Amino acid sequence: MKFYKFMKSNYKLFLLVLVLAVASCSFTSNKIDANGDKDEVLLELITFVINKGHYNPKLIDKEFSENVFDNYLNAIDSRKRFFLAKDVEEFSAFRDKLDEEIKNHKLDFFKLTYGRLQERIAESRLFYQEILAKPFDFAKEENISTDYENMEYATSKADLKEHWRKQLKFSVLGNYYDLKKDEEKQQEKDENYTPKTDEELEKEAREATKNSYDEFYDLNDDLKRKDWFSVYINTIVEEFDPHTSYFAPRDKERFDIQMSGSLEGIGARLQKKMDNIKIIGIISGGPAWRNEQLEVGDLIQKVKQEDEEEAVSIIGMPLEDAVQLIKGPKGTKVTLTVKKVDGTIEDITLERDIVEIEETYAKSTTVKKENHTYGLINLPSFYFNMEDAKERNAASDIKEEIIRLKKENIEGLVIDLRNNGGGSLATVIEIAGMFIEQGPIVQVKSGNGNREILRDKNKEILWDGPLVILVNELSASASEILAAAMQDYERAIVIGSKQTYGKGTVQRVMDLNSFLRNSNLGDMGALKITMQKFYRINGGSTQLEGVKSDVVVPDRYSYIDVGEKDMNNPLPWDQIQPAKYEKWKGYSDFKETIAQSIKRMAESKQLRLIDESARWIKKQRDETTYALSYEAFKIDTEAREEQAKHFEKIDEYETNLSFKSLPYEVALMKTDSILTKKRERWHTSLSKDVYVEEAVNVLNDLYIHKKTSKMAGARP
């Protein structure tokens, strides 16, 4: 069940550009009287703020009504295991009338669906208890479909119960398979071990599933009406665009904490995806990063504390509750049952820790290839201090790293923006200015059509040598601004995915309480609202299309839906008037270098294997029909595991590159063994990285061309 769609937005924030946007707020002088029902006032307040402040407010009409109707039902019953067809038929009286309800601040539809949902949830509690009280027949040949989007609602309670039976059997079958595998391993270790019978294992599997559902319903009992109302409100506001969302008071507090960079727990960014908890980011230096087993795209299915015997299923659990189970005191251990991106299931044990903010900062290394030395800077985000702009930020750190690298006599520089979800607009403008003399970096347009060109006004060029930027599908917002500007100037060659994330919008968080007068309703929360769009200096938007790499290389996300274009209601791509700028004149054979790189990539066996793996992963993720007989389930699962082993060769790849920390870090390592270990890990990872290898090859080509041109008397 898809609880708390609004919670998803909290974790999307790591993929948003976190800018201090300058936007018109003149409409804050228009206050709303806070009289009457709090929920009705909140609905009035939110629609007022969106209509006045959104970059491109939609017309709230019949089409809007139908979309909210469909999306809301999907949000609260995504697996179609609560509502009956007759319920939906009754609800349908509102399908083309929600626009009027919203305009008149009425909640009849929400009240009807909320009340019926509570009834159906109570009835379903009896379903799972009754079904799990009896053994399953794993010899019976039958299938289950997980294509819930195209599934019809059950026409009767008997049909609904059958739907539940198959879902529960699928869950128990997975537990049963794991228990059988554990028994086989135990027998291999101890020849005197007496194995459990299939009947005993089946019973254990059912009990494990029942415990998970018991926990699920206990947590559901704790949900309040206001929690469900937040789901409804967010269904409405996300109809305007995927990054406009409502924060209830406690969620606003959580947002503030996230923006400050304070992270704790296992060091992974999580997002609710249907009924699953999905990993959308790994925090450098945190427990998940140190463990090396979790990766972006993995789905967390169960959580087990170190003092517990049974794991708790978090499938269908509210994100907030799942996070509470995963978090815990520093030094304690938690075991996560994870479905990997390739479809295999693993148990991963992590020791919780506080994730130091230091590990999210820029870091650099020198790279040796034959007799040449290059520099590489990894930038996890365009970070800044919201409380004090003069404090440490991404721009000041990048500047310092470049100065340090220049002292090592580097001949080229790689900026690694892979997985960088964005950050401060001011820092990206400053960083871009380090590579050009001066000129426009990005354009920003408001909803009223006003265009502003943001420029680098500093004539100093900190680095004028060869430059390569690495990106992937998760490079977003500020990352796209830097990559786009360097590409438009032909200042850098961009290597990476077919395109970056494609988020070209600016959000601002607005305190809803500031729009009220005479209020005694308490804290109304906040609204994150899209108010502007970014545009490249060539006039094109980064929205949806992102930045298309000069040299496209496959990765494991190549065929997975991860970008802005794959979200609901994204703002469209468009273009505006280009800014005036002159292309960089420091390279002699820019396009030839790109052509040589493309040729090398086409001939790379490693990249062909990565592409094969990406296609296979896509195929596994698209599968929606699964066998419910043990033998068929076993054959399918073992085939997946065997195929996954084939792709383990990807991790065996080695380059001929060598990496070395800068002198200041070497000095720190004498008393900091943890830093030593982190850098050793990073350097080992880089030495296996085919993308870094190609970035260095490109730098080598650019350097040779530049040097040859100088020797021939050509323009430098």
CSV table of C-alpha atoms in Angstrom, one decimal, residues 366 408 660-672 675-676 679 683:
chain,number,residue,atom,x,y,z
A,366,THR,CA,46.4,13.0,-8.7
A,408,GLU,CA,51.5,19.0,-8.3
A,660,LYS,CA,47.9,9.4,-5.0
A,661,SER,CA,46.6,11.7,-2.3
A,662,LEU,CA,47.8,15.3,-2.1
A,663,PRO,CA,50.6,16.2,0.4
A,664,TYR,CA,48.3,17.9,2.8
A,665,GLU,CA,46.2,14.7,3.1
A,666,VAL,CA,49.3,12.5,3.4
A,667,ALA,CA,50.3,14.6,6.4
A,668,LEU,CA,46.8,14.2,8.0
A,669,MET,CA,46.9,10.4,7.4
A,670,LYS,CA,49.9,10.1,9.8
A,671,THR,CA,47.4,10.5,12.7
A,672,ASP,CA,44.1,9.7,10.9
A,675,LEU,CA,41.1,8.9,6.4
A,676,THR,CA,43.8,6.6,5.1
A,679,ARG,CA,41.3,7.3,0.5
A,683,HIS,CA,41.7,5.0,-5.1
